[in-house]
XYZ file of C-alpha atoms in Angstrom:
598
model
C -91.054 159.376 -90.917
C -88.972 162.653 -91.570
C -89.831 165.857 -93.045
C -91.913 166.341 -96.185
C -89.735 167.768 -99.269
C -91.607 171.171 -99.692
C -94.391 170.670 -102.616
C -94.207 166.992 -102.799
C -96.429 164.034 -101.773
C -95.991 160.682 -100.083
C -97.987 157.831 -100.711
C -98.468 154.442 -98.512
C -100.430 151.864 -100.357
C -102.198 148.876 -99.148
C -103.248 146.856 -102.341
C -105.613 143.804 -100.912
C -107.662 141.411 -103.049
C -110.817 143.328 -102.647
C -110.107 146.903 -101.599
C -107.136 149.280 -102.023
C -106.462 151.863 -99.498
C -104.452 154.842 -100.275
C -102.897 157.339 -97.548
C -101.141 160.473 -98.686
C -99.052 163.031 -96.832
C -99.784 166.162 -98.227
C -97.969 169.285 -97.603
C -99.970 171.877 -95.304
C -102.584 169.049 -94.470
C -101.858 167.719 -91.074
C -103.743 164.720 -91.221
C -103.281 163.684 -94.716
C -105.740 162.108 -97.023
C -107.263 158.794 -97.250
C -108.843 156.834 -100.290
C -110.606 153.597 -100.549
C -111.197 152.072 -103.929
C -112.036 148.483 -105.169
C -109.145 146.670 -106.196
C -110.474 145.422 -109.295
C -112.856 147.633 -111.045
C -112.228 147.204 -115.009
C -115.220 149.490 -116.027
C -113.789 152.477 -114.285
C -109.985 152.122 -114.203
C -107.098 149.775 -114.755
C -105.202 149.531 -111.504
C -106.329 150.847 -108.098
C -103.104 152.112 -106.542
C -102.545 154.151 -109.741
C -106.146 155.631 -109.840
C -105.921 156.557 -105.995
C -102.519 158.601 -106.728
C -104.254 160.111 -109.884
C -107.109 161.245 -107.956
C -105.268 162.695 -104.919
C -102.825 164.378 -107.352
C -105.682 165.983 -109.123
C -107.036 167.150 -106.003
C -103.643 168.509 -104.947
C -102.474 170.195 -107.683
C -105.898 171.350 -109.214
C -104.880 169.826 -112.786
C -106.977 167.316 -114.920
C -104.894 164.123 -115.175
C -106.753 162.056 -117.830
C -106.628 158.225 -116.946
C -105.355 157.793 -120.848
C -102.202 159.741 -119.971
C -99.304 158.957 -117.749
C -99.141 159.992 -114.125
C -96.577 163.049 -113.539
C -93.894 162.048 -110.989
C -92.528 165.783 -110.224
C -94.856 166.342 -107.152
C -94.317 162.843 -105.763
C -91.633 162.303 -103.022
C -92.045 158.600 -102.753
C -94.304 155.549 -102.845
C -94.492 152.616 -100.429
C -96.749 149.608 -101.035
C -97.747 146.696 -99.670
C -99.915 143.972 -101.686
C -101.558 140.765 -101.359
C -101.446 139.938 -104.964
C -98.994 137.054 -104.050
C -100.939 136.076 -101.113
C -104.152 135.519 -102.863
C -102.705 134.190 -106.135
C -101.361 131.392 -103.781
C -104.491 130.791 -101.770
C -106.474 130.540 -104.949
C -104.031 128.720 -106.928
C -103.928 131.432 -109.812
C -99.949 131.541 -110.202
C -97.945 130.903 -113.270
C -97.584 127.340 -114.939
C -94.262 126.025 -113.759
C -92.113 122.651 -113.811
C -89.557 121.531 -111.167
C -86.306 120.437 -112.290
C -84.385 117.982 -109.789
C -81.368 115.540 -109.427
C -81.947 112.441 -111.536
C -83.517 109.796 -108.924
C -85.234 112.423 -106.988
C -88.438 112.778 -109.220
C -91.046 112.397 -106.262
C -88.779 114.581 -103.539
C -91.674 117.419 -103.456
C -94.376 115.189 -103.687
C -93.327 113.069 -100.686
C -92.485 116.224 -98.867
C -91.601 116.080 -95.265
C -94.360 113.417 -94.351
C -95.896 115.714 -91.900
C -99.248 114.316 -90.816
C -101.293 117.295 -89.446
C -104.289 115.110 -88.429
C -102.749 111.703 -87.866
C -105.647 109.591 -87.551
C -107.516 111.145 -90.323
C -108.301 108.315 -93.049
C -109.049 110.587 -95.943
C -106.410 113.120 -95.914
C -106.751 115.504 -98.955
C -103.440 117.080 -99.901
C -103.117 120.364 -101.264
C -102.622 120.764 -105.028
C -99.238 120.721 -106.001
C -98.093 123.934 -107.559
C -95.952 122.496 -110.423
C -97.333 120.608 -113.419
C -94.187 118.646 -114.514
C -91.145 117.329 -112.878
C -87.895 116.797 -115.047
C -84.711 115.145 -113.678
C -81.288 116.278 -114.713
C -78.171 114.242 -114.773
C -75.876 115.536 -111.985
C -74.841 114.316 -108.501
C -72.605 115.961 -105.731
C -72.174 114.587 -102.549
C -70.883 115.385 -99.157
C -67.671 113.838 -97.873
C -66.232 113.921 -94.345
C -62.469 115.202 -93.872
C -61.235 111.720 -93.305
C -62.583 110.625 -96.549
C -60.626 113.238 -98.242
C -57.271 111.277 -98.191
C -58.985 108.079 -99.323
C -60.372 109.856 -102.504
C -57.040 111.283 -103.493
C -56.252 110.639 -106.930
C -60.098 109.367 -107.581
C -61.919 110.570 -110.794
C -64.288 112.539 -108.799
C -62.776 115.846 -107.750
C -63.372 117.270 -104.226
C -64.044 120.932 -103.606
C -64.905 123.182 -100.487
C -68.457 124.330 -100.799
C -69.887 127.706 -99.503
C -70.617 126.300 -96.338
C -67.167 124.826 -95.556
C -68.190 121.407 -96.069
C -66.045 119.044 -98.457
C -68.084 118.018 -101.700
C -67.397 115.232 -104.053
C -68.645 115.975 -107.784
C -69.406 112.498 -108.643
C -71.272 113.463 -111.934
C -71.282 116.762 -113.689
C -74.187 118.268 -115.115
C -75.082 117.096 -118.495
C -76.306 120.118 -120.282
C -76.740 118.404 -123.784
C -79.256 115.862 -122.278
C -81.196 118.548 -120.452
C -81.748 120.827 -123.473
C -84.656 118.657 -125.236
C -86.057 117.955 -121.907
C -86.466 121.731 -121.389
C -87.505 122.617 -125.023
C -90.275 120.072 -124.523
C -91.599 122.024 -121.610
C -91.614 125.295 -123.649
C -93.571 123.507 -126.299
C -96.148 122.462 -123.873
C -96.562 126.118 -122.803
C -94.599 125.866 -119.394
C -92.149 128.531 -119.253
C -91.299 129.112 -115.592
C -89.033 126.580 -114.009
C -87.995 125.928 -110.053
C -84.455 124.079 -109.737
C -83.650 121.771 -106.788
C -80.529 119.870 -106.808
C -78.883 117.893 -104.053
C -76.540 119.850 -101.750
C -77.094 122.939 -104.116
C -77.096 125.272 -100.502
C -73.294 124.621 -100.536
C -72.375 123.822 -104.179
C -74.867 125.843 -106.345
C -72.757 125.868 -109.522
C -75.061 123.082 -110.943
C -78.370 124.975 -110.328
C -76.772 128.292 -111.750
C -75.815 126.310 -114.971
C -79.221 124.894 -115.257
C -80.647 128.564 -114.661
C -78.229 129.978 -117.506
C -79.404 126.950 -120.159
C -83.210 127.547 -119.216
C -82.993 131.282 -119.636
C -81.102 131.166 -122.806
C -83.609 128.731 -124.328
C -86.400 131.073 -123.768
C -87.953 130.409 -120.416
C -89.360 133.256 -118.849
C -88.286 132.955 -115.130
C -86.137 130.436 -113.435
C -86.033 130.138 -109.589
C -83.007 128.353 -108.171
C -83.257 127.080 -104.614
C -79.616 128.031 -103.606
C -80.074 131.497 -104.337
C -83.510 131.747 -102.443
C -82.783 130.001 -99.649
C -79.233 128.581 -99.004
C -80.075 126.247 -96.277
C -79.459 122.440 -95.566
C -82.718 120.268 -96.384
C -83.549 119.864 -99.911
C -87.490 119.740 -99.649
C -88.181 123.205 -97.984
C -85.552 124.518 -100.482
C -87.599 122.929 -103.442
C -90.835 124.033 -102.039
C -89.598 127.557 -101.687
C -88.270 127.648 -105.185
C -91.463 126.450 -106.465
C -93.692 128.948 -104.703
C -91.197 131.485 -106.061
C -91.423 130.528 -109.624
C -95.286 130.075 -109.304
C -95.521 133.703 -107.915
C -92.853 135.764 -109.249
C -94.141 136.186 -112.671
C -97.521 137.160 -111.053
C -95.516 139.932 -109.078
C -93.553 141.141 -111.793
C -96.582 141.489 -114.142
C -98.356 143.511 -111.607
C -95.185 145.646 -110.848
C -94.463 146.199 -114.630
C -98.149 147.096 -115.271
C -97.831 149.834 -112.102
C -94.627 151.352 -113.276
C -95.812 151.758 -116.924
C -98.532 154.191 -115.740
C -96.270 156.856 -114.461
C -93.980 159.066 -116.759
C -90.098 158.969 -117.134
C -89.541 160.360 -113.678
C -90.508 157.319 -111.878
C -87.037 156.077 -112.129
C -85.976 159.028 -109.805
C -88.421 158.088 -107.297
C -87.838 155.995 -104.155
C -90.700 153.251 -104.690
C -90.512 150.483 -102.366
C -92.245 147.503 -101.781
C -93.247 145.688 -98.485
C -91.706 142.261 -97.859
C -92.759 139.283 -95.682
C -90.248 139.983 -93.053
C -91.445 143.490 -92.510
C -88.786 145.250 -94.350
C -88.696 147.258 -97.734
C -87.510 146.215 -101.143
C -87.123 148.084 -104.608
C -89.179 146.436 -107.408
C -85.819 144.713 -109.144
C -85.496 142.587 -105.742
C -89.321 142.202 -105.119
C -89.987 138.438 -105.503
C -92.546 135.649 -105.103
C -91.172 133.900 -102.020
C -90.762 137.183 -100.328
C -94.139 138.942 -101.213
C -96.457 136.342 -99.884
C -96.780 138.242 -96.731
C -96.216 141.630 -97.998
C -99.807 142.917 -97.150
C -99.916 141.189 -93.992
C -96.283 142.405 -92.830
C -97.289 145.991 -93.351
C -100.195 145.428 -90.759
C -97.962 143.997 -88.043
C -95.441 146.949 -88.559
C -98.440 149.434 -88.290
C -100.101 148.050 -85.065
C -97.006 146.964 -83.434
C -95.717 150.988 -83.781
C -99.104 152.464 -82.969
C -100.473 150.357 -80.168
C -97.854 148.577 -78.033
C -96.847 150.490 -75.023
C -98.716 153.522 -76.304
C -102.588 152.127 -76.122
C -101.674 149.023 -74.138
C -98.831 147.483 -71.997
C -100.511 143.864 -72.764
C -98.725 141.597 -75.655
C -100.799 142.172 -78.798
C -102.659 139.775 -81.096
C -102.883 141.174 -84.503
C -106.102 140.249 -86.173
C -106.373 141.593 -89.708
C -109.224 140.529 -91.777
C -109.636 141.761 -95.408
C -111.638 140.749 -98.433
C -109.695 137.550 -99.245
C -107.977 136.319 -96.366
C -107.397 136.947 -92.464
C -103.987 137.189 -91.096
C -103.098 136.779 -87.197
C -99.780 137.704 -85.633
C -98.346 138.439 -82.264
C -96.302 141.197 -80.904
C -94.752 141.553 -77.465
C -92.082 144.150 -78.055
C -90.134 142.408 -80.997
C -91.210 141.068 -84.178
C -91.461 137.473 -84.227
C -89.827 135.781 -87.182
C -89.599 132.406 -88.614
C -87.305 130.924 -90.984
C -90.026 128.230 -92.307
C -93.692 128.327 -92.648
C -96.575 126.926 -94.302
C -99.278 128.885 -96.238
C -102.042 127.064 -98.211
C -100.396 124.008 -98.364
C -97.171 125.415 -99.664
C -93.924 125.535 -97.350
C -91.646 128.572 -97.665
C -88.132 128.670 -96.292
C -87.086 132.366 -95.732
C -87.063 134.890 -93.028
C -90.443 136.345 -92.485
C -92.682 137.520 -89.693
C -94.542 134.721 -87.995
C -98.149 135.492 -89.370
C -100.480 132.484 -89.910
C -103.232 133.169 -92.892
C -106.379 131.396 -93.527
C -108.605 131.755 -96.750
C -111.286 133.596 -94.794
C -112.227 137.124 -95.397
C -115.402 139.500 -96.354
C -115.318 138.254 -99.897
C -115.152 134.664 -98.965
C -117.973 132.643 -100.624
C -120.962 131.373 -98.948
C -122.092 127.889 -99.612
C -124.585 125.261 -98.542
C -123.363 121.751 -99.471
C -124.388 118.427 -98.220
C -126.462 119.768 -95.621
C -123.407 121.832 -94.243
C -122.562 125.725 -94.271
C -119.404 126.336 -95.954
C -117.468 129.620 -96.150
C -114.457 129.835 -98.641
C -111.916 129.131 -99.457
C -112.881 130.550 -102.838
C -113.221 134.381 -102.877
C -115.759 136.525 -104.995
C -112.871 139.145 -105.064
C -113.522 142.844 -105.930
C -114.991 141.826 -109.321
C -117.687 141.152 -109.509
C -117.490 140.997 -105.884
C -120.209 139.981 -103.108
C -123.674 140.419 -104.093
C -123.988 144.117 -102.313
C -121.502 145.298 -104.680
C -123.949 145.695 -107.541
C -122.290 143.770 -110.159
C -123.950 140.606 -109.984
C -121.665 138.709 -107.775
C -122.278 135.754 -105.343
C -123.270 135.806 -101.901
C -120.133 136.419 -99.452
C -119.278 136.975 -95.678
C -119.695 140.817 -96.338
C -123.248 140.234 -97.643
C -124.099 138.157 -94.386
C -122.559 141.227 -92.048
C -124.968 143.352 -94.173
C -128.095 141.589 -93.526
C -127.028 141.195 -89.611
C -126.570 144.982 -89.553
C -122.683 144.596 -88.814
C -122.108 146.814 -91.963
C -124.137 149.884 -92.142
C -124.492 151.345 -95.678
C -124.411 155.079 -94.545
C -120.748 154.478 -92.960
C -119.437 152.474 -95.726
C -118.122 154.152 -98.952
C -120.343 154.887 -101.795
C -118.157 153.806 -104.716
C -120.543 150.868 -106.517
C -122.414 151.200 -109.466
C -121.441 152.598 -112.954
C -120.763 155.994 -111.660
C -119.049 154.562 -108.648
C -121.298 156.794 -106.357
C -123.962 154.231 -105.216
C -124.163 152.528 -101.664
C -124.284 148.799 -100.869
C -127.206 147.108 -102.369
C -129.298 145.877 -99.343
C -132.332 144.926 -101.184
C -130.483 142.619 -103.622
C -128.592 140.856 -101.017
C -131.539 140.054 -98.988
C -133.248 138.692 -102.074
C -130.436 136.357 -102.675
C -130.392 134.969 -99.039
C -134.329 134.329 -99.136
C -133.510 132.236 -102.240
C -130.828 130.401 -100.478
C -133.115 130.101 -97.177
C -135.579 128.436 -99.444
C -133.079 125.591 -100.504
C -131.808 125.361 -97.076
C -135.335 124.647 -95.516
C -136.337 122.522 -98.352
C -133.245 120.326 -97.380
C -133.995 120.296 -93.850
C -137.742 119.359 -94.417
C -136.605 116.494 -96.527
C -134.408 115.159 -93.937
C -136.991 116.131 -91.002
C -140.495 116.922 -91.699
C -140.826 118.621 -88.558
C -137.822 121.041 -88.900
C -138.373 124.622 -88.379
C -137.627 127.058 -91.239
C -134.533 129.146 -90.742
C -134.708 132.945 -91.541
C -132.481 135.056 -93.402
C -130.944 136.362 -90.351
C -130.263 132.954 -88.718
C -128.506 131.656 -91.769
C -126.294 134.633 -92.190
C -125.391 134.329 -88.649
C -124.465 130.590 -89.166
C -122.289 131.397 -91.996
C -120.623 134.257 -89.792
C -120.257 131.683 -86.846
C -118.450 129.189 -89.372
C -116.123 132.007 -90.491
C -115.436 132.915 -86.803
C -114.302 129.313 -86.112
C -111.989 129.291 -88.999
C -110.424 132.590 -88.156
C -109.944 131.410 -84.253
C -107.842 128.625 -85.167
C -104.639 130.346 -86.137
C -104.973 132.640 -82.939
C -104.856 129.568 -80.731
C -101.819 128.584 -82.866
C -99.989 131.765 -82.232
C -100.771 131.604 -78.371
C -102.076 128.575 -76.626
C -100.011 126.110 -78.758
C -96.887 128.185 -78.239
C -97.585 128.467 -74.360
C -98.995 131.983 -74.293
C -102.478 132.432 -72.408
C -104.719 133.890 -74.805
C -106.500 136.202 -72.000
C -103.283 137.885 -71.115
C -103.360 139.743 -74.573
C -105.006 142.576 -76.250
C -106.609 142.086 -79.716
C -105.452 144.585 -82.192
C -108.016 144.468 -84.983
C -107.810 146.135 -88.437
C -108.296 145.258 -91.995
C -111.893 146.144 -93.772
C -113.781 143.311 -92.096
C -111.847 143.026 -88.899
C -113.815 145.006 -86.759
C -117.068 143.494 -87.724
C -115.861 140.079 -86.262
C -113.492 141.199 -83.558
C -115.880 140.938 -80.536
C -117.121 137.514 -81.478
C -113.677 136.325 -82.166
C -112.520 137.579 -78.666
C -115.357 135.614 -77.294
C -115.190 132.072 -78.621
C -87.012 144.337 -92.439
C -84.089 143.843 -95.079
C -82.385 140.571 -94.680
C -79.365 138.441 -95.772
C -78.225 134.893 -95.131
C -75.699 132.394 -95.899
C -75.029 128.696 -95.066
C -72.523 127.936 -92.700
C -71.972 124.067 -91.184
C -69.955 123.725 -87.986
C -69.773 122.547 -84.338
C -70.433 125.221 -82.189
C -67.351 125.987 -80.609
C -64.927 129.125 -79.788
C -63.252 128.770 -83.458
C -66.620 128.324 -85.294
C -68.231 131.256 -83.468
C -65.407 133.529 -84.339
C -65.551 132.635 -88.050
C -69.491 133.165 -87.662
C -68.927 136.629 -86.430
C -66.691 137.428 -89.067
C -69.409 136.198 -91.729
C -72.142 137.958 -89.581
C -69.809 141.364 -90.216
C -69.940 140.721 -93.959
C -73.822 140.115 -94.062
C -74.305 143.484 -91.837
C -72.299 145.333 -94.216
C -74.551 144.121 -97.399
C -77.539 144.394 -95.538
C -76.529 148.225 -94.483
C -75.491 149.021 -97.978
C -78.864 147.725 -99.358
C -80.662 149.952 -96.936
C -78.307 153.052 -97.493
C -79.041 152.430 -101.275
C -82.558 152.954 -100.788
C -82.025 156.057 -98.741
C -81.874 155.181 -95.373
C -79.206 156.936 -93.034
C -76.706 155.197 -91.003
C -77.959 156.316 -87.548
C -81.578 155.126 -88.492
C -80.547 151.410 -89.315
C -80.430 148.881 -86.492
C -79.848 145.081 -87.383
C -80.483 141.719 -85.762
C -78.536 138.441 -86.045
C -79.910 134.864 -85.921
C -78.225 131.558 -85.832
C -79.919 128.375 -86.930
C -78.756 125.853 -84.649
C -79.370 122.060 -84.268
C -78.232 119.026 -82.443
C -75.669 117.059 -84.536
C -77.575 114.332 -86.457
C -80.865 116.111 -86.664
C -82.072 118.052 -89.365
C -84.332 120.573 -87.674
C -82.952 123.828 -86.686
C -84.118 126.369 -84.169
C -83.720 129.935 -84.909
C -81.800 131.638 -81.879
C -82.062 135.391 -81.477
C -78.303 136.862 -81.685
C -77.032 139.522 -79.367
C -74.179 141.617 -80.126
C -70.767 140.083 -78.998
C -70.445 143.119 -76.314
C -73.265 141.575 -74.294
C -71.258 138.684 -73.679
C -74.378 136.167 -73.944
C -74.071 132.722 -75.548
C -76.101 131.448 -78.435
C -75.690 127.952 -76.956
C -77.253 128.980 -73.636
C -80.271 130.732 -75.638
C -80.530 127.536 -77.816
C -81.126 125.276 -74.404
C -83.649 127.923 -73.000
C -85.752 127.836 -76.428
C -85.345 124.335 -76.483
C -87.159 123.731 -72.929
C -89.746 126.483 -73.774
C -90.800 124.679 -76.893
C -90.827 121.286 -75.132
C -93.319 122.977 -72.229
């Protein structure tokens, strides 16, 4: 991490849904300092990361920093933060009110989706709720044309232009701004001030989406996400869903970041403040957006365990098991970061390079409910405020309460940060009392169903909920291993997160990126042009990293091509070797194809 500038501190922060962990590198302190706070505790502070920095600075400098004053920055070298703000907002459907703008005639495009049927024989399918409230159509249309059609269309009223990908585009109908204005104004009147835009073929001809963006912002929209700017890839449905996610989450992220930054004095602009992205890279606040922030916190975990465990503690491939307060994140590392171009999280499809992490809404704060004779865990979370019953805030029963009753959580080894003065331990008595009330309801239900049924104890009920949670968390592990041809038994389990170690044994038992579109048949000529485009992208990426303070010798890059058979619409992301290696993308594509079939 380099040498610490004399007299200055470095802060690494993981802002989770329930707890915030702050690690500080302090001059003269070999092991640094760690501080744990509730992420939301309005009776004591406004923002946990800011509060953690304030407390450590006070201890280091010996000077009192009132909570009402701004944090001085002269003693801070840099700040790095990973946050689950976006993840939790998506899981709990607490994003911004948004609308989707589509090409006329495609109103139901995102509602229809890709027609995936995860449970093909299920007669009671429950689709995830839409992120958007309204769909508006815009008068515009562009079409792809083949080269042989170009001559046939000479002199036609519809102009033909070359798109970014090199494909020819016919502008059948220019965008009608005058017709769109009242439609957008109507959305603003309804209180919807964020917009996702997905127009046909915008991946190669983005001009119409850019027109919509300029118009919407001029009318007063708070945020506009255009699919061509976020994911310039073929396939309108994933592009549109990605734009929806970005429009839904970016305002939440920006609100949080602006609140965080406002707590520091004017010197913050001189600091190197970076945020972890879903792909494992770091980005400044200005480019940190919703679709890149969904796996911000989890990605930091992957980078952390990969660098501290693989080939150091074990030679086995690793399964990362990161169980926090709101969600559990599962990943795999076998010497390189496994990335995907498209993933689905909480029913939302995101098309953007990111680490291959499976997230489920099960964590220490997941609510415990007994409904219709069944134990249910989550997906709702009690969060940090009021939190589980044991947090002394009048909360509801959660997995943390179950672990406390079972003895998996020991109050003497848990931070005493609860109560009005933030100095009390977990409340075992109140937790047991709430479980006894729940036991009364459960046993009464069972007696009604079967008079001979034996009463369940508090411990049996707590263990039942834990078993349900464990099974929920086993599924993503199987998806990343067995469903991809890897034997789970050949891996080591890397468990972390606030609740990870409490469940690990039971579970064991049961980078900065840039992309652009390019459409061509794989051949000598096209690979040459692709290599030229690669060089431009590599230069852009390196310039971004260097502007963030990274040196040339500390930068390494990886190139991927998305290859597919002609006539199909599903591409496979193929890792690219440098041309000096003399290795062929097509060969790797075929190898990957057979591995996936297996």
